XYZ file of C-alpha atoms in Angstrom:
336
model
C 12.747 2.270 -1.849
C 12.961 4.812 0.851
C 16.433 5.996 -0.485
C 14.992 7.055 -3.851
C 14.166 10.647 -2.799
C 17.579 10.815 -1.338
C 19.190 9.672 -4.473
C 17.052 12.045 -6.440
C 18.102 14.948 -4.355
C 21.754 14.039 -4.594
C 21.734 13.641 -8.375
C 19.746 16.939 -8.770
C 22.412 18.813 -6.674
C 25.289 17.219 -8.695
C 23.509 18.314 -12.039
C 23.148 21.925 -10.701
C 26.729 21.945 -9.655
C 27.789 20.746 -13.148
C 25.559 23.249 -14.994
C 27.426 26.178 -13.522
C 30.904 24.721 -14.245
C 30.380 23.063 -17.630
C 29.265 23.974 -21.093
C 25.458 22.972 -21.801
C 26.522 20.063 -24.093
C 29.277 18.477 -22.000
C 28.998 14.674 -21.880
C 29.304 14.706 -18.123
C 25.793 16.479 -18.022
C 24.362 13.534 -19.970
C 25.367 11.145 -17.194
C 23.741 13.486 -14.508
C 20.485 13.623 -16.710
C 20.653 9.875 -17.102
C 21.073 9.274 -13.386
C 17.957 11.481 -12.502
C 16.052 9.517 -15.140
C 16.880 6.242 -13.664
C 15.616 7.401 -10.290
C 12.446 8.688 -11.839
C 12.064 5.323 -13.542
C 12.301 3.403 -10.406
C 9.855 5.754 -8.686
C 7.425 4.850 -11.395
C 7.288 8.591 -12.694
C 7.701 7.646 -16.407
C 6.996 10.952 -18.046
C 9.764 12.707 -16.030
C 12.197 9.736 -16.526
C 11.568 10.144 -20.281
C 12.203 13.788 -20.136
C 15.710 13.429 -18.490
C 16.599 10.242 -20.624
C 15.805 12.223 -23.771
C 17.968 15.276 -22.633
C 20.722 12.811 -21.820
C 20.441 11.307 -25.391
C 20.528 14.744 -27.159
C 23.701 15.674 -25.337
C 25.336 12.395 -26.204
C 24.341 12.619 -29.889
C 26.373 15.998 -30.091
C 29.449 14.399 -28.372
C 29.634 10.781 -29.597
C 29.629 9.034 -32.998
C 26.202 7.594 -33.682
C 27.594 4.018 -33.367
C 29.382 4.545 -30.083
C 28.653 1.562 -27.755
C 27.490 4.083 -25.156
C 24.703 5.510 -27.396
C 22.969 2.004 -27.197
C 22.529 2.318 -23.381
C 20.722 5.760 -23.776
C 18.550 4.373 -26.635
C 17.750 1.150 -24.479
C 16.804 3.481 -21.357
C 14.314 5.433 -23.462
C 12.860 2.188 -24.892
C 12.313 0.866 -21.380
C 10.393 3.764 -20.346
C 8.202 3.444 -23.432
C 7.821 -0.260 -22.507
C 6.671 0.585 -19.111
C 4.224 2.938 -20.378
C 2.727 0.328 -22.684
C 3.989 2.177 -25.848
C 5.430 -0.946 -27.577
C 5.910 0.145 -31.032
C 8.115 3.081 -29.706
C 9.890 0.832 -27.391
C 10.646 -1.652 -30.200
C 12.065 1.165 -32.351
C 14.550 2.265 -29.358
C 15.578 -1.188 -28.617
C 16.349 -2.158 -32.174
C 18.432 0.908 -32.560
C 20.426 -0.118 -29.281
C 20.926 -3.780 -30.788
C 21.950 -2.382 -34.199
C 24.635 -0.354 -32.484
C 25.810 -3.232 -30.205
C 26.127 -5.712 -33.078
C 28.444 -3.388 -34.777
C 30.701 -2.883 -31.738
C 30.588 -6.146 -29.688
C 31.587 -9.681 -30.533
C 28.396 -12.021 -31.393
C 28.564 -13.802 -27.947
C 28.913 -10.783 -25.788
C 26.529 -10.857 -22.827
C 25.163 -7.249 -23.368
C 23.866 -8.477 -26.762
C 21.699 -10.985 -24.883
C 20.267 -8.163 -22.759
C 19.136 -6.426 -25.746
C 17.632 -9.719 -27.488
C 15.700 -10.278 -24.234
C 14.156 -6.626 -24.420
C 13.078 -7.099 -28.094
C 11.667 -10.478 -27.181
C 9.469 -8.856 -24.518
C 8.168 -6.427 -26.778
C 7.081 -9.219 -29.254
C 5.532 -11.153 -26.366
C 3.403 -8.154 -25.360
C 2.187 -7.590 -29.168
C 1.400 -11.372 -29.298
C 4.059 -12.521 -31.807
C 5.121 -15.383 -29.844
C 7.304 -17.265 -32.444
C 9.418 -14.001 -32.751
C 9.430 -13.517 -29.075
C 10.743 -17.028 -28.655
C 13.397 -16.656 -31.269
C 14.926 -13.547 -29.449
C 14.860 -15.084 -26.124
C 16.393 -18.348 -27.263
C 19.245 -16.179 -28.883
C 19.820 -14.608 -25.544
C 19.970 -17.906 -23.703
C 22.407 -19.127 -26.352
C 24.708 -16.236 -25.796
C 24.541 -16.619 -22.053
C 25.168 -20.250 -21.929
C 28.435 -19.687 -23.612
C 29.556 -16.502 -21.582
C 28.050 -16.920 -18.130
C 28.227 -19.438 -15.122
C 25.384 -21.730 -15.109
C 23.871 -20.282 -12.077
C 24.108 -16.551 -13.236
C 21.042 -14.457 -12.537
C 21.001 -13.072 -16.108
C 20.502 -16.620 -17.317
C 17.706 -17.185 -14.953
C 15.952 -14.158 -16.347
C 16.173 -15.493 -19.877
C 14.750 -18.987 -18.793
C 11.991 -16.993 -17.230
C 11.287 -15.204 -20.531
C 10.976 -18.432 -22.352
C 8.780 -19.761 -19.543
C 6.301 -16.840 -20.107
C 6.162 -17.375 -23.910
C 5.240 -21.202 -23.477
C 2.814 -20.115 -20.590
C 1.021 -17.777 -23.053
C 1.084 -20.332 -25.754
C -0.730 -22.730 -23.316
C 2.145 -25.117 -22.935
C 2.015 -25.268 -19.189
C 4.418 -28.388 -18.726
C 7.130 -26.555 -20.628
C 6.377 -23.143 -18.912
C 6.688 -24.906 -15.528
C 9.945 -26.431 -16.379
C 11.613 -23.073 -17.341
C 10.048 -21.375 -14.339
C 11.554 -24.087 -11.929
C 14.931 -23.710 -13.615
C 14.789 -19.953 -13.006
C 13.631 -20.180 -9.443
C 16.469 -22.786 -8.702
C 19.187 -20.453 -10.148
C 17.725 -17.516 -8.231
C 17.640 -19.431 -4.953
C 21.399 -20.060 -5.271
C 22.305 -16.507 -6.371
C 20.067 -13.977 -4.874
C 18.848 -12.998 -1.291
C 15.717 -14.610 -0.176
C 13.536 -11.326 -0.449
C 14.878 -10.279 -4.046
C 12.228 -9.012 -6.413
C 13.223 -11.576 -9.129
C 12.258 -14.390 -6.619
C 8.844 -12.782 -6.174
C 8.443 -12.756 -9.982
C 9.374 -16.380 -10.177
C 7.062 -17.372 -7.454
C 4.203 -15.521 -9.117
C 4.816 -17.243 -12.443
C 4.770 -20.636 -10.996
C 1.519 -19.594 -9.238
C 0.000 -18.622 -12.557
C 0.797 -22.155 -13.959
C -0.725 -23.854 -10.875
C -3.836 -21.780 -11.242
C -3.959 -22.750 -15.167
C -3.965 -26.381 -14.311
C -6.592 -25.819 -11.566
C -4.144 -26.578 -8.599
C -5.458 -23.559 -6.469
C -3.952 -24.332 -3.098
C -0.576 -24.405 -4.701
C -1.146 -21.275 -6.652
C -2.259 -19.288 -3.405
C 0.990 -20.615 -1.759
C 3.127 -19.232 -4.460
C 1.094 -15.939 -5.145
C 1.468 -15.148 -1.349
C 5.120 -15.636 -1.305
C 5.479 -13.207 -4.061
C 3.127 -10.613 -2.567
C 5.145 -10.841 0.749
C 8.491 -10.056 -0.996
C 6.873 -7.128 -2.982
C 5.386 -5.631 0.164
C 8.741 -5.469 1.747
C 10.571 -4.285 -1.253
C 8.458 -1.854 -3.325
C 6.617 1.434 -2.787
C 2.780 0.885 -1.979
C 1.974 2.393 -5.311
C 4.191 0.128 -7.503
C 2.446 -1.453 -10.448
C 4.013 -4.731 -9.639
C 2.154 -4.973 -6.416
C -0.979 -4.317 -8.352
C -0.174 -7.361 -10.493
C 0.077 -9.655 -7.406
C -3.298 -8.146 -5.968
C -4.841 -8.856 -9.484
C -3.548 -12.434 -9.464
C -4.825 -13.172 -6.092
C -8.051 -11.714 -7.047
C -8.171 -13.882 -10.245
C -7.752 -16.828 -8.118
C -10.706 -15.953 -5.729
C -12.755 -15.384 -8.848
C -11.991 -18.964 -10.178
C -13.165 -20.258 -6.864
C -16.307 -18.199 -7.081
C -15.292 -16.228 -4.007
C -16.525 -12.948 -5.614
C -16.470 -10.483 -2.512
C -12.842 -11.225 -2.057
C -12.147 -11.149 -5.765
C -13.493 -7.765 -5.965
C -11.562 -6.448 -2.915
C -8.203 -7.580 -4.450
C -9.091 -6.329 -7.976
C -10.295 -3.003 -6.577
C -6.860 -2.562 -4.792
C -5.061 -3.413 -8.001
C -7.003 -0.761 -9.944
C -6.424 1.859 -7.223
C -2.620 1.348 -7.335
C -2.562 1.277 -11.155
C -4.444 4.469 -11.627
C -1.631 6.504 -9.699
C 1.467 5.846 -11.876
C 0.059 4.469 -15.207
C -1.091 6.420 -18.317
C -4.928 6.227 -18.803
C -4.630 3.862 -21.804
C -2.235 1.442 -20.305
C -3.438 -2.202 -21.059
C -2.833 -3.255 -17.411
C -5.697 -0.768 -16.411
C -7.972 -2.293 -19.156
C -7.269 -5.875 -17.502
C -8.287 -4.573 -13.968
C -11.312 -2.836 -15.326
C -12.280 -6.249 -17.109
C -11.617 -8.296 -13.909
C -13.792 -5.898 -11.784
C -16.500 -5.962 -14.472
C -16.532 -9.755 -14.633
C -16.872 -9.946 -10.719
C -19.766 -7.701 -10.955
C -21.420 -9.800 -13.659
C -21.158 -12.914 -11.734
C -22.662 -11.177 -8.621
C -25.590 -10.214 -10.826
C -24.911 -6.379 -10.968
C -25.176 -5.982 -14.703
C -25.267 -2.132 -14.829
C -21.925 -1.881 -12.819
C -20.404 -4.798 -14.762
C -21.326 -3.021 -18.088
C -19.594 0.292 -16.950
C -16.301 -1.460 -16.124
C -16.339 -3.758 -19.113
C -16.915 -0.802 -21.442
C -13.785 0.829 -19.802
C -11.834 -2.147 -20.426
C -12.666 -2.461 -24.064
C -12.293 1.362 -24.695
C -8.584 1.234 -23.258
C -7.923 -1.905 -25.010
C -8.823 -0.606 -28.418
C -6.391 2.218 -27.945
C -3.509 0.393 -26.621
C -3.583 -3.233 -28.083
C -3.264 -4.669 -31.524
C -6.715 -5.577 -32.926
C -6.165 -9.198 -32.871
C -4.939 -9.375 -29.241
C -6.566 -12.155 -27.649
C -7.315 -10.052 -24.403
C -9.159 -7.412 -26.459
C -11.240 -10.270 -28.197
C -12.163 -11.776 -24.705
C -13.143 -8.446 -22.990
C -15.301 -7.527 -26.088
C -17.077 -10.986 -25.706
C -17.295 -10.321 -21.840
C -19.156 -6.941 -22.588
C -21.460 -8.509 -25.220
C -22.578 -11.244 -22.819
C -23.507 -8.502 -20.155
C -25.183 -6.148 -22.705
C -27.708 -9.032 -23.478
C -28.573 -9.373 -19.751
């Protein structure tokens, strides 16, 4: 993480040099803008990343035919930033453009196609269309099983995506089976402090929490947090996610002061890089509101729960189960 400012400075210098020696729409400039966008995305500065990616795309649109395979990656990068900002309809639109280009230029079992199917599956998961999400992730796995070795990290990622869908559908045995497949591959193919391992430990922890095995859940959550603390900047949203999970576990065990401490840390981190209407913020407000409600502090609970509902109404589909649940939480507090 410490090398990102250095990388940014190096790419910015390269861009300045190129600007002086090349015409303003030269394809090499697009590469420089794209590289700077990648760094800003890694630094969780999504508005800046988007700005550089869009400039890169504009230049490429002038120099390449619309279905050139390279165009797909520029559309995909912009889709990814919209995804990170919680703007799922826009992200879906860019991902679909990227997939359409790749389908015209690549053989049907090419590993790049699997990546695009996975990205679209993630969008459908977030807008709660689980059958569609499952269909896209299964397409990705089908391609990867034909084109990659059985312990390839990309295959692990696809198994993980399917596990998440089953988890969200409440099918915990199936979810756990896919998460364990994922972890097994990652332990063979990745260094022990790799972030993908943190994600798998976290997901397995979620399942154990859901089936009421809190000691096992704690153990997996703590492994995940330890890796993230070594690898990520202290304001990274993924760290907030881990703090939120540990907070939820303390909440389930009625350990409200500890739950509040973890939930507040999560919210504090999220408020720095995320846009104010991001659904993850709504989740943290709800968690803090629920803790205050259980501690008997109803005015505070109401304030946080109102924030949660207000954000969720702007950022989630009206039938989203989280939005319904947070509204119910608010109604219960209003009646106290």
